[in-house]
């Protein structure tokens, strides 16, 4: 006999992630009861993954569990908040315990790594969809909002850009990545939220955003909210070997500039902090690269090595653009 909803909850969700002292009551009652530290604000964010839109139907459930939490932890990192709790709304077409076990393994491993506890959720039947809400803590006044950039501030990014986009292109048969496909696929399926980089650098940052929809689109949000523009030195954008190869052979910069799903951080830091930023970056296992600066005016200008403006690209993924 297939497991009931309550058996599934007990088996898979009742004890998932770290057991935290600030969880007064977790999974199992009508609500969870959670204790926010007196000197912190609660940062809350939610992301949904829908089969066929955000992932392929045959994706490894373990990587899906990881990614569903990772993209949410990425939002907390982008806000400069410390992860604490998570809720999970899971809509499943059928009870497939092997699938559920894999999903929970990926989710739980990442949750434990960042001391996150699953404190509640909802389990329903329908087309496969996963909604995760994360809760984190931030010192009042210290959140990394999008509206605080000033002209002359420097723009940094973590990691390398365009790998997830190129993995998608290759998976769809639009590019032959050869032996590099596995590395690209890893970036797409197992993104690492930049929590540690955020925690190490946030005291220096004016703004941050995670690059989920492409650099131009996401930096564009900082520009818009701050009433500014930006200049990006295209040659400075950090590229993996695979993406560098792709850009060289095709001349197409859309992967590092406009493709989504990288979950790297874009950080805006006042000029004059470069030595300190570089010192901290050396202690991180994550590359950090200065790619440009904020400007008065509007719009993002990409310039070549000589400082000349390069052609504009359509930026970013927008679910409703062609709807
Ligand atoms: P209710 O009928 O009050 O909405 P549910 O039967 O949906 O309660 O859930 C029972 C308990 O299990 C609740 O504490 C709920 O938060 C938790 N729960 C249900 N589904 C999940 C899930 N996917 N992940 C974590 N907790 C869940
Ligand atoms: Mg319910």
PDB file of C-alpha atoms and ligand atoms in Angstrom, residues 5-6 9 13-14 26-32 87-90 118-123, ligand 1:
ATOM      1  CA  UNK A   5       0.468  11.877   3.302  1.00  0.00           C
ATOM      2  CA  UNK A   6       1.158  11.757   7.041  1.00  0.00           C
ATOM      3  CA  UNK A   9       5.716  13.714   6.209  1.00  0.00           C
ATOM      4  CA  UNK A  13      10.241  15.833   6.361  1.00  0.00           C
ATOM      5  CA  UNK A  14       9.851  15.619  10.152  1.00  0.00           C
ATOM      6  CA  UNK A  26       8.932  22.277  14.065  1.00  0.00           C
ATOM      7  CA  UNK A  27       7.077  19.974  11.641  1.00  0.00           C
ATOM      8  CA  UNK A  28       3.902  18.339  12.942  1.00  0.00           C
ATOM      9  CA  UNK A  29       1.531  21.004  14.261  1.00  0.00           C
ATOM     10  CA  UNK A  30      -0.640  23.599  12.512  1.00  0.00           C
ATOM     11  CA  UNK A  31       2.223  26.105  12.581  1.00  0.00           C
ATOM     12  CA  UNK A  32       5.889  26.084  13.413  1.00  0.00           C
ATOM     13  CA  UNK A  87       9.648  25.536   4.586  1.00  0.00           C
ATOM     14  CA  UNK A  88       8.852  23.297   1.632  1.00  0.00           C
ATOM     15  CA  UNK A  89       5.659  23.060  -0.458  1.00  0.00           C
ATOM     16  CA  UNK A  90       5.907  19.963  -2.599  1.00  0.00           C
ATOM     17  CA  UNK A 118      13.092  22.338   7.745  1.00  0.00           C
ATOM     18  CA  UNK A 119      10.278  23.594   9.999  1.00  0.00           C
ATOM     19  CA  UNK A 120       7.117  23.024   7.951  1.00  0.00           C
ATOM     20  CA  UNK A 121       5.500  22.834   4.577  1.00  0.00           C
ATOM     21  CA  UNK A 122       2.718  21.320   2.556  1.00  0.00           C
ATOM     22  CA  UNK A 123       2.471  18.130   0.514  1.00  0.00           C
TER      23      UNK A 123
HETATM   24  P1  LIG B   1      -2.471  21.166   7.787  1.00  0.00           P
HETATM   25  O1  LIG B   1      -3.578  20.234   7.372  1.00  0.00           O
HETATM   26  O2  LIG B   1      -2.641  21.788   9.126  1.00  0.00           O
HETATM   27  O3  LIG B   1      -2.090  22.125   6.715  1.00  0.00           O
HETATM   28  P2  LIG B   1      -0.568  19.286   6.939  1.00  0.00           P
HETATM   29  O4  LIG B   1      -1.219  17.959   6.990  1.00  0.00           O
HETATM   30  O5  LIG B   1      -0.476  19.966   5.617  1.00  0.00           O
HETATM   31  O6  LIG B   1      -1.213  20.221   8.015  1.00  0.00           O
HETATM   32  O7  LIG B   1       0.909  19.139   7.499  1.00  0.00           O
HETATM   33  C1  LIG B   1       1.133  18.537   8.749  1.00  0.00           C
HETATM   34  C2  LIG B   1       2.463  19.007   9.265  1.00  0.00           C
HETATM   35  O8  LIG B   1       3.490  18.584   8.386  1.00  0.00           O
HETATM   36  C3  LIG B   1       2.581  20.522   9.346  1.00  0.00           C
HETATM   37  O9  LIG B   1       3.376  20.840  10.468  1.00  0.00           O
HETATM   38  C4  LIG B   1       3.299  20.882   8.086  1.00  0.00           C
HETATM   39  O10 LIG B   1       4.051  22.060   8.240  1.00  0.00           O
HETATM   40  C5  LIG B   1       4.192  19.673   7.885  1.00  0.00           C
HETATM   41  N1  LIG B   1       4.488  19.409   6.458  1.00  0.00           N
HETATM   42  C6  LIG B   1       3.642  19.012   5.482  1.00  0.00           C
HETATM   43  N2  LIG B   1       4.277  18.843   4.316  1.00  0.00           N
HETATM   44  C7  LIG B   1       5.567  19.170   4.533  1.00  0.00           C
HETATM   45  C8  LIG B   1       6.730  19.241   3.724  1.00  0.00           C
HETATM   46  N3  LIG B   1       6.707  18.952   2.419  1.00  0.00           N
HETATM   47  N4  LIG B   1       7.867  19.632   4.325  1.00  0.00           N
HETATM   48  C9  LIG B   1       7.913  19.945   5.622  1.00  0.00           C
HETATM   49  N5  LIG B   1       6.874  19.897   6.439  1.00  0.00           N
HETATM   50  C10 LIG B   1       5.703  19.527   5.908  1.00  0.00           C
END
